[in-house]
Amino acid sequence: MTQEKLDILIHSGALITMSENMDVIEDPFIGIRDGRILFVRNPEQASASWSAETTIDATGQVIMPGLVNTHTHLPMICFRGYADDLPLMEWLNEHIFPAEAKFVNPEMVYQGSLLAMAEMILSGTTTFCDAYFFEDRVARAALDSGMRAVVSQGFLDFPTVDNPEPARNPDIAESFVKTWRGVSDRITPALFCHSPYTCSPETLKKIKNIARREDVLYLTHLSETIAEVEEIKNRYGKTPVHHLEAIDVLDEGTVSVHCVWIHNSEVEILARHGVKVSHTPESNMKLATGTAPVPEMLRHGITVGLGTDGCASNNDLDLFLEMGTAAKIHKLESLDPTTMDARTTVRMATLGSARVLGLDDRIGSIEPGKRADIVLVDFRKPHLTPVYDYYSHIVYAASGSDVSTVVIDGKVVMRDRMIMTIDVADAMKKVREIAGRIAGAGNIRNV
């Protein structure tokens, strides 16, 4: 009998497929070849006619799709713990923006991104959507780390470290998309207008027109704080959502981040235009901006995914912790323990987030034909024993440190907690050196 050759065979354990039926398969066999999932079989369908270069025994572990982080600013890992416990506008205008103007450069962006990617791999994230300055360096780090990335070049209406002439924003947007489109199947370019309060209607429309023409995602922070809503109302006589609708930048290719202070009529507007939403509950909690009406968005059919935001406002990149927070904060907000049940929350961090990024035809579930982005979560732990419901443990008991193995695009990038693609010690060393320069007079502890 001729043996079927595989790159990777994963067997045993329990598989959470995140397919349409949310199937769970005990003791599965998953065959991977050329970066794709070739088959998913239960024990009755098993065959001895396979030959794999790498075999992964998942006994005692849960196999699930890699988590998808829909919004972050990876280089801001260099500002983790910097200027904490402040209101958003004070934090941004008096601390973060000045620090970025002084310390952000291509090397800082690359090194910070690389360490952030190590943190994400270690906690089970296989795909992320980043938005920052010098975004080409984030893309380069993603190529080097083996991660899948949507890289979004950022735009504001004032001079930035990577663009001292805001009038050049459209040219930079077009060049960025053309440079990174097609470089790798793992890299998807996108465009990010920071917010309606830092970008004029003209900028918002010009960048959106380029996004439409180039068929790439368009992202923006939206209705994050009460102060933002009031500022936009004072400027334009409309709430941020109505403002963006009026200037025609809302459609299925728009991802709005946060959406904390929106009313039912605005939820209906987002739903009508097919706008996707990135939900970042931990950052919203830490900055005390409020709780987004995610259950209402889901009831209206809006696609919602999870994001961590940057390490300066979270302060971690662990989507397992984000899942637990998302499930619990909405139960508390609604006083309804059935709100945001575990299955809904896991779907939001996997297939839902993949849909937000327009990648659900490739990732987000473990099914034949999809790219092999897979993580193993080790359930052989006291805090994960006993097991009655895998979804429940993933949301309410597990953390990123329980992830043992990560496969991205059919390649093992971490096995038994050892990352194959990044020298983690060196990455930490270089970020400490950057932090030392940021600390300056030594008022920030850097060990």
Short mmCIF file of C-alpha atoms in Angstrom, two decimals:
data_model
loop_
_atom_site.label_atom_id
_atom_site.label_comp_id
_atom_site.label_asym_id
_atom_site.label_seq_id
_atom_site.Cartn_x
_atom_site.Cartn_y
_atom_site.Cartn_z
CA MET A 1 0.00 0.00 0.00
CA THR A 2 1.33 3.42 -0.95
CA GLN A 3 1.74 5.71 2.05
CA GLU A 4 0.30 9.23 1.98
CA LYS A 5 3.12 11.66 2.72
CA LEU A 6 2.43 14.42 5.24
CA ASP A 7 4.49 17.26 6.62
CA ILE A 8 2.81 17.05 10.03
CA LEU A 9 0.43 14.56 11.64
CA ILE A 10 -1.30 15.60 14.88
CA HIS A 11 -3.13 12.89 16.76
CA SER A 12 -4.87 12.10 20.07
CA GLY A 13 -6.19 14.66 22.55
CA ALA A 14 -9.40 16.55 21.80
CA LEU A 15 -10.04 18.76 18.78
CA ILE A 16 -12.18 21.90 18.90
CA THR A 17 -12.73 22.47 15.19
CA MET A 18 -14.66 25.78 15.35
CA SER A 19 -16.48 24.56 12.24
CA GLU A 20 -20.04 25.68 11.56
CA ASN A 21 -21.38 22.95 13.87
CA MET A 22 -18.73 23.63 16.53
CA ASP A 23 -17.69 19.98 16.31
CA VAL A 24 -15.49 18.46 19.01
CA ILE A 25 -13.58 15.33 17.99
CA GLU A 26 -11.94 13.07 20.56
CA ASP A 27 -8.67 11.40 19.55
CA PRO A 28 -8.55 13.02 16.10
CA PHE A 29 -6.05 12.65 13.30
CA ILE A 30 -5.09 15.88 11.51
CA GLY A 31 -2.95 15.69 8.39
CA ILE A 32 -1.03 18.74 7.18
CA ARG A 33 0.79 19.16 3.88
CA ASP A 34 2.13 22.24 2.06
CA GLY A 35 0.80 24.54 4.77
CA ARG A 36 -2.78 23.29 4.48
CA ILE A 37 -4.98 20.98 6.49
CA LEU A 38 -5.30 17.92 4.29
CA PHE A 39 -7.75 15.97 6.44
CA VAL A 40 -9.45 15.85 9.84
CA ARG A 41 -10.51 12.35 10.86
CA ASN A 42 -11.91 10.62 13.90
CA PRO A 43 -10.48 7.28 15.16
CA GLU A 44 -12.93 5.24 13.07
CA GLN A 45 -11.59 6.92 9.93
CA ALA A 46 -7.95 6.44 10.87
CA SER A 47 -5.56 4.74 8.50
CA ALA A 48 -2.07 3.32 8.79
CA SER A 49 -1.18 4.59 5.32
CA TRP A 50 0.33 7.91 6.46
CA SER A 51 3.95 8.90 6.61
CA ALA A 52 4.73 12.22 8.34
CA GLU A 53 7.99 14.11 8.69
CA THR A 54 6.77 15.42 12.06
CA THR A 55 4.30 13.66 14.35
CA ILE A 56 2.77 15.51 17.29
CA ASP A 57 1.14 13.46 20.04
CA ALA A 58 -1.56 15.65 21.61
CA THR A 59 -2.49 13.28 24.42
CA GLY A 60 -3.99 15.25 27.32
CA GLN A 61 -4.19 18.40 25.22
CA VAL A 62 -6.85 20.39 23.39
CA ILE A 63 -6.19 21.15 19.74
CA MET A 64 -7.79 24.36 18.52
CA PRO A 65 -7.40 27.03 15.84
CA GLY A 66 -4.74 29.63 16.52
CA LEU A 67 -6.14 32.75 18.14
CA VAL A 68 -6.53 35.90 16.04
CA ASN A 69 -5.75 39.31 17.55
CA THR A 70 -7.76 41.90 15.58
CA HIS A 71 -6.15 45.04 17.01
CA THR A 72 -2.80 45.87 18.52
CA HIS A 73 0.15 48.24 18.30
CA LEU A 74 3.01 45.79 18.73
CA PRO A 75 5.99 48.19 18.98
CA MET A 76 4.30 49.78 22.00
CA ILE A 77 5.54 46.80 23.99
CA CYS A 78 8.51 49.12 24.53
CA PHE A 79 6.16 51.39 26.52
CA ARG A 80 4.67 48.59 28.65
CA GLY A 81 4.12 50.03 32.13
CA TYR A 82 4.98 53.54 30.97
CA ALA A 83 2.54 56.22 32.22
CA ASP A 84 -0.07 53.83 33.58
CA ASP A 85 -3.23 54.77 35.50
CA LEU A 86 -4.10 57.90 33.53
CA PRO A 87 -7.14 59.01 31.50
CA LEU A 88 -6.85 58.24 27.78
CA MET A 89 -6.38 61.78 26.47
CA GLU A 90 -3.85 62.72 29.16
CA TRP A 91 -2.06 59.41 28.62
CA LEU A 92 -1.94 59.96 24.86
CA ASN A 93 -1.24 63.68 24.56
CA GLU A 94 1.07 64.21 27.53
CA HIS A 95 2.98 60.93 27.60
CA ILE A 96 2.61 58.51 24.68
CA PHE A 97 2.66 60.93 21.74
CA PRO A 98 5.73 62.83 23.09
CA ALA A 99 7.54 59.57 23.85
CA GLU A 100 6.78 58.23 20.38
CA ALA A 101 8.04 61.43 18.76
CA LYS A 102 11.34 61.05 20.60
CA PHE A 103 12.00 57.32 20.65
CA VAL A 104 10.14 55.57 17.83
CA ASN A 105 12.39 54.63 14.91
CA PRO A 106 12.63 51.67 12.51
CA GLU A 107 14.89 49.64 14.80
CA MET A 108 12.66 50.20 17.85
CA VAL A 109 9.62 49.15 15.81
CA TYR A 110 11.31 45.96 14.56
CA GLN A 111 12.75 44.88 17.91
CA GLY A 112 9.59 45.72 19.85
CA SER A 113 7.47 43.86 17.31
CA LEU A 114 9.70 40.80 17.43
CA LEU A 115 9.41 40.55 21.22
CA ALA A 116 5.66 41.12 21.00
CA MET A 117 5.41 38.29 18.49
CA ALA A 118 7.27 36.00 20.86
CA GLU A 119 4.75 36.88 23.56
CA MET A 120 1.86 36.16 21.19
CA ILE A 121 3.25 32.84 19.99
CA LEU A 122 3.82 31.77 23.59
CA SER A 123 0.16 32.55 24.34
CA GLY A 124 -1.38 30.87 21.31
CA THR A 125 -1.94 33.77 18.91
CA THR A 126 -1.07 32.89 15.32
CA THR A 127 -2.48 35.93 13.48
CA PHE A 128 -2.55 39.60 14.41
CA CYS A 129 -3.63 42.93 12.96
CA ASP A 130 -1.19 45.70 13.81
CA ALA A 131 -1.39 49.44 13.25
CA TYR A 132 1.59 51.72 13.85
CA PHE A 133 4.39 53.83 12.40
CA PHE A 134 7.14 52.28 10.24
CA GLU A 135 4.73 49.41 9.64
CA ASP A 136 7.05 47.89 7.07
CA ARG A 137 9.32 46.93 9.98
CA VAL A 138 6.40 45.15 11.67
CA ALA A 139 5.84 43.25 8.43
CA ARG A 140 9.52 42.33 8.31
CA ALA A 141 9.39 41.03 11.89
CA ALA A 142 6.30 38.96 11.03
CA LEU A 143 8.15 37.36 8.13
CA ASP A 144 11.07 36.54 10.42
CA SER A 145 8.89 35.19 13.24
CA GLY A 146 6.70 32.99 11.07
CA MET A 147 3.47 34.69 12.17
CA ARG A 148 0.49 35.60 10.00
CA ALA A 149 -0.15 39.34 9.97
CA VAL A 150 -2.41 42.08 8.72
CA VAL A 151 -0.08 45.08 8.78
CA SER A 152 -1.77 48.48 8.77
CA GLN A 153 0.19 51.61 8.02
CA GLY A 154 -1.01 54.39 10.31
CA PHE A 155 -2.05 57.94 9.35
CA LEU A 156 -2.71 61.14 11.29
CA ASP A 157 -3.15 64.78 10.32
CA PHE A 158 -0.01 65.98 12.06
CA PRO A 159 3.66 65.17 11.39
CA THR A 160 4.73 61.74 12.63
CA VAL A 161 8.06 60.00 13.06
CA ASP A 162 7.66 58.18 9.76
CA ASN A 163 5.92 60.97 7.82
CA PRO A 164 6.77 64.61 8.62
CA GLU A 165 4.51 65.78 5.76
CA PRO A 166 0.86 64.69 6.27
CA ALA A 167 0.06 65.87 2.73
CA ARG A 168 1.98 62.77 1.57
CA ASN A 169 -0.42 60.38 3.35
CA PRO A 170 -2.15 59.18 0.15
CA ASP A 171 1.16 58.53 -1.62
CA ILE A 172 2.47 56.60 1.38
CA ALA A 173 -0.75 54.57 1.57
CA GLU A 174 -0.56 53.52 -2.07
CA SER A 175 3.14 52.72 -1.86
CA PHE A 176 2.71 50.65 1.30
CA VAL A 177 -0.03 48.48 -0.21
CA LYS A 178 1.86 47.94 -3.44
CA THR A 179 5.09 47.11 -1.58
CA TRP A 180 3.60 44.43 0.67
CA ARG A 181 0.89 42.90 -1.50
CA GLY A 182 2.03 39.50 -2.69
CA VAL A 183 5.28 39.40 -0.72
CA SER A 184 4.03 36.44 1.32
CA ASP A 185 0.76 34.58 1.84
CA ARG A 186 1.21 35.38 5.54
CA ILE A 187 1.33 39.17 5.07
CA THR A 188 -1.75 41.25 4.22
CA PRO A 189 -1.38 45.05 3.92
CA ALA A 190 -4.08 47.39 5.28
CA LEU A 191 -4.57 51.10 6.03
CA PHE A 192 -5.28 52.69 9.42
CA CYS A 193 -6.61 56.18 10.05
CA HIS A 194 -6.00 56.73 13.74
CA SER A 195 -9.40 58.26 14.60
CA PRO A 196 -11.99 60.84 13.51
CA TYR A 197 -10.50 63.29 16.03
CA THR A 198 -6.92 63.05 14.70
CA CYS A 199 -7.84 62.75 11.01
CA SER A 200 -9.85 65.29 9.04
CA PRO A 201 -12.80 64.21 6.90
CA GLU A 202 -10.57 64.74 3.85
CA THR A 203 -7.89 62.39 5.21
CA LEU A 204 -10.45 59.79 6.24
CA LYS A 205 -12.02 59.86 2.78
CA LYS A 206 -8.75 59.90 0.81
CA ILE A 207 -7.31 56.89 2.66
CA LYS A 208 -10.65 55.06 2.42
CA ASN A 209 -10.79 55.64 -1.33
CA ILE A 210 -7.35 54.08 -1.68
CA ALA A 211 -8.42 51.14 0.51
CA ARG A 212 -11.46 50.61 -1.73
CA ARG A 213 -9.46 50.88 -4.92
CA GLU A 214 -6.77 48.48 -3.66
CA ASP A 215 -9.34 46.19 -1.95
CA VAL A 216 -7.64 46.27 1.46
CA LEU A 217 -8.99 46.72 4.98
CA TYR A 218 -9.52 50.19 6.40
CA LEU A 219 -9.30 50.53 10.18
CA THR A 220 -9.96 53.30 12.66
CA HIS A 221 -10.48 53.84 16.39
CA LEU A 222 -14.12 54.80 16.85
CA SER A 223 -16.19 56.14 19.78
CA GLU A 224 -13.67 54.99 22.37
CA THR A 225 -14.48 57.68 24.98
CA ILE A 226 -17.23 60.08 25.94
CA ALA A 227 -14.78 62.95 25.36
CA GLU A 228 -14.18 61.77 21.78
CA VAL A 229 -17.90 61.61 21.07
CA GLU A 230 -18.42 65.12 22.43
CA GLU A 231 -15.46 66.50 20.48
CA ILE A 232 -16.75 65.09 17.18
CA LYS A 233 -20.27 66.37 17.92
CA ASN A 234 -18.85 69.85 18.62
CA ARG A 235 -16.81 69.81 15.40
CA TYR A 236 -19.28 68.27 12.98
CA GLY A 237 -22.65 68.25 14.72
CA LYS A 238 -22.78 64.45 14.64
CA THR A 239 -21.64 61.48 16.68
CA PRO A 240 -18.53 59.69 15.32
CA VAL A 241 -20.60 56.88 13.75
CA HIS A 242 -22.98 59.31 12.03
CA HIS A 243 -19.98 61.40 10.98
CA LEU A 244 -18.25 58.46 9.29
CA GLU A 245 -21.49 57.46 7.61
CA ALA A 246 -21.95 61.01 6.30
CA ILE A 247 -18.50 61.04 4.68
CA ASP A 248 -19.03 57.54 3.21
CA VAL A 249 -16.24 55.53 4.79
CA LEU A 250 -18.41 52.78 6.31
CA ASP A 251 -18.69 49.50 4.42
CA GLU A 252 -17.77 45.81 4.66
CA GLY A 253 -14.09 46.70 4.32
CA THR A 254 -14.11 48.93 7.40
CA VAL A 255 -13.00 47.70 10.82
CA SER A 256 -13.95 49.98 13.69
CA VAL A 257 -12.01 49.54 16.90
CA HIS A 258 -13.51 49.91 20.39
CA CYS A 259 -17.04 51.26 19.62
CA VAL A 260 -17.68 51.78 23.32
CA TRP A 261 -19.98 54.82 23.25
CA ILE A 262 -22.47 53.95 20.55
CA HIS A 263 -26.27 53.81 20.85
CA ASN A 264 -28.68 51.31 19.32
CA SER A 265 -29.27 53.50 16.27
CA GLU A 266 -25.51 53.56 15.65
CA VAL A 267 -25.28 49.80 16.08
CA GLU A 268 -27.91 49.58 13.35
CA ILE A 269 -25.82 51.85 11.12
CA LEU A 270 -22.74 49.67 11.54
CA ALA A 271 -24.82 46.55 10.85
CA ARG A 272 -26.44 48.07 7.77
CA HIS A 273 -23.07 48.94 6.23
CA GLY A 274 -21.47 45.60 7.14
CA VAL A 275 -18.81 47.25 9.32
CA LYS A 276 -16.74 44.86 11.44
CA VAL A 277 -15.78 45.59 15.06
CA SER A 278 -12.64 44.87 17.08
CA HIS A 279 -13.46 44.51 20.78
CA THR A 280 -10.65 45.29 23.26
CA PRO A 281 -12.19 44.87 26.73
CA GLU A 282 -9.03 44.88 28.87
CA SER A 283 -7.67 48.09 27.36
CA ASN A 284 -11.10 49.70 27.71
CA MET A 285 -11.21 48.66 31.37
CA LYS A 286 -7.70 49.86 32.17
CA LEU A 287 -8.28 53.25 30.55
CA ALA A 288 -11.76 53.38 32.14
CA THR A 289 -13.35 54.21 28.81
CA GLY A 290 -16.39 51.97 29.28
CA THR A 291 -17.85 48.72 27.99
CA ALA A 292 -18.75 48.25 24.34
CA PRO A 293 -22.29 46.95 23.69
CA VAL A 294 -21.00 43.76 22.10
CA PRO A 295 -24.04 41.56 22.88
CA GLU A 296 -26.22 44.11 21.09
CA MET A 297 -23.82 44.16 18.14
CA LEU A 298 -23.98 40.37 17.89
CA ARG A 299 -27.77 40.46 18.01
CA HIS A 300 -27.67 42.80 15.01
CA GLY A 301 -25.43 40.40 13.10
CA ILE A 302 -22.27 42.49 13.33
CA THR A 303 -19.06 40.50 13.04
CA VAL A 304 -17.04 41.12 16.20
CA GLY A 305 -13.52 39.92 16.93
CA LEU A 306 -11.22 40.24 19.94
CA GLY A 307 -8.13 42.39 20.21
CA THR A 308 -5.69 43.21 22.97
CA ASP A 309 -4.74 46.74 21.90
CA GLY A 310 -1.12 47.68 22.58
CA CYS A 311 0.95 46.74 25.62
CA ALA A 312 0.97 50.35 26.78
CA SER A 313 -2.76 50.15 27.49
CA ASN A 314 -3.44 46.50 28.29
CA ASN A 315 -0.53 45.54 29.35
CA ASP A 316 -0.26 42.06 27.81
CA LEU A 317 -0.98 40.31 24.53
CA ASP A 318 -2.62 37.17 25.98
CA LEU A 319 -5.88 36.50 24.14
CA PHE A 320 -6.80 33.72 26.56
CA LEU A 321 -7.00 36.32 29.32
CA GLU A 322 -8.87 38.62 26.92
CA MET A 323 -11.46 35.90 26.34
CA GLY A 324 -12.07 35.52 30.07
CA THR A 325 -12.40 39.27 30.48
CA ALA A 326 -14.76 39.59 27.51
CA ALA A 327 -17.07 36.88 28.80
CA LYS A 328 -17.20 38.19 32.35
CA ILE A 329 -17.43 41.93 31.77
CA HIS A 330 -20.56 41.56 29.65
CA LYS A 331 -22.19 39.29 32.22
CA LEU A 332 -21.51 41.97 34.83
CA GLU A 333 -22.68 44.79 32.57
CA SER A 334 -25.96 43.02 31.72
CA LEU A 335 -26.42 41.26 35.08
CA ASP A 336 -27.09 38.17 32.98
CA PRO A 337 -24.80 35.12 33.48
CA THR A 338 -25.90 33.65 30.14
CA THR A 339 -24.50 36.61 28.16
CA MET A 340 -21.31 35.93 26.17
CA ASP A 341 -21.24 32.21 26.90
CA ALA A 342 -17.96 30.33 26.49
CA ARG A 343 -18.64 29.03 22.98
CA THR A 344 -19.55 32.49 21.71
CA THR A 345 -16.38 33.90 23.24
CA VAL A 346 -14.06 31.25 21.77
CA ARG A 347 -15.69 31.76 18.38
CA MET A 348 -15.07 35.49 18.69
CA ALA A 349 -11.33 34.93 19.27
CA THR A 350 -10.97 32.47 16.38
CA LEU A 351 -13.38 32.35 13.45
CA GLY A 352 -15.04 35.66 14.38
CA SER A 353 -11.72 37.47 14.47
CA ALA A 354 -10.70 35.82 11.20
CA ARG A 355 -13.91 37.18 9.64
CA VAL A 356 -13.16 40.68 10.94
CA LEU A 357 -9.84 40.54 9.08
CA GLY A 358 -11.32 38.98 5.93
CA LEU A 359 -9.29 35.81 6.44
CA ASP A 360 -12.02 33.34 7.41
CA ASP A 361 -11.64 31.47 4.11
CA ARG A 362 -8.09 30.64 5.22
CA ILE A 363 -7.99 30.50 9.01
CA GLY A 364 -10.17 30.52 12.14
CA SER A 365 -11.25 26.87 12.09
CA ILE A 366 -9.60 23.48 11.65
CA GLU A 367 -11.10 22.09 8.47
CA PRO A 368 -9.69 20.48 5.31
CA GLY A 369 -8.44 23.07 2.84
CA LYS A 370 -7.69 25.78 5.37
CA ARG A 371 -4.20 26.95 6.29
CA ALA A 372 -2.73 25.00 9.17
CA ASP A 373 -2.73 27.58 11.99
CA ILE A 374 -3.16 25.36 15.04
CA VAL A 375 -2.34 25.52 18.74
CA LEU A 376 -2.23 22.85 21.43
CA VAL A 377 -3.34 23.71 24.97
CA ASP A 378 -2.01 21.42 27.68
CA PHE A 379 -4.90 20.40 29.95
CA ARG A 380 -2.68 18.24 32.18
CA LYS A 381 -2.66 20.98 34.81
CA PRO A 382 -4.25 21.26 38.28
CA HIS A 383 -6.22 24.36 37.27
CA LEU A 384 -7.64 22.54 34.24
CA THR A 385 -8.71 19.40 36.09
CA PRO A 386 -11.34 17.93 35.89
CA VAL A 387 -12.84 18.66 32.48
CA TYR A 388 -16.57 18.79 31.81
CA ASP A 389 -16.54 21.34 29.01
CA TYR A 390 -13.50 22.27 26.91
CA TYR A 391 -14.90 25.65 25.91
CA SER A 392 -15.57 26.57 29.53
CA HIS A 393 -11.99 25.81 30.57
CA ILE A 394 -10.52 27.74 27.65
CA VAL A 395 -12.45 30.87 28.60
CA TYR A 396 -12.62 30.70 32.40
CA ALA A 397 -9.56 28.71 33.51
CA ALA A 398 -6.84 28.58 30.86
CA SER A 399 -4.18 31.20 30.13
CA GLY A 400 -1.64 31.67 27.40
CA SER A 401 1.01 29.90 29.47
CA ASP A 402 -0.93 26.65 28.99
CA VAL A 403 -0.17 26.65 25.24
CA SER A 404 2.46 24.02 24.48
CA THR A 405 2.74 23.91 20.70
CA VAL A 406 2.02 26.34 17.86
CA VAL A 407 1.80 25.59 14.15
CA ILE A 408 1.48 28.48 11.69
CA ASP A 409 0.99 27.96 7.96
CA GLY A 410 1.95 24.32 8.37
CA LYS A 411 5.22 24.99 10.18
CA VAL A 412 5.96 24.28 13.82
CA VAL A 413 7.04 27.62 15.31
CA MET A 414 6.84 26.50 18.95
CA ARG A 415 7.03 23.04 20.48
CA ASP A 416 7.00 22.25 24.18
CA ARG A 417 7.14 26.01 24.92
CA MET A 418 10.31 26.46 22.86
CA ILE A 419 10.00 29.02 20.06
CA MET A 420 11.90 27.97 16.93
CA THR A 421 11.86 31.26 15.04
CA ILE A 422 12.84 33.93 17.57
CA ASP A 423 15.80 34.22 19.94
CA VAL A 424 13.64 35.29 22.87
CA ALA A 425 16.52 36.12 25.21
CA ASP A 426 18.09 38.38 22.61
CA ALA A 427 14.73 40.02 21.85
CA MET A 428 14.23 40.80 25.55
CA LYS A 429 17.76 42.15 25.84
CA LYS A 430 17.27 44.56 22.95
CA VAL A 431 13.93 45.83 24.24
CA ARG A 432 15.48 46.37 27.69
CA GLU A 433 18.12 48.52 26.02
CA ILE A 434 15.42 50.55 24.28
CA ALA A 435 13.54 50.90 27.58
CA GLY A 436 16.73 52.12 29.20
CA ARG A 437 16.88 54.98 26.75
CA ILE A 438 13.19 55.76 27.31
CA ALA A 439 13.64 55.70 31.07
CA GLY A 440 16.26 58.42 30.71
CA ALA A 441 16.91 59.70 34.21
CA GLY A 442 16.03 56.30 35.63
CA ASN A 443 12.55 57.05 36.91
CA ILE A 444 11.31 53.81 35.31
CA ARG A 445 12.53 50.54 36.71
CA ASN A 446 14.19 48.40 34.03
CA VAL A 447 15.44 44.99 35.16
#
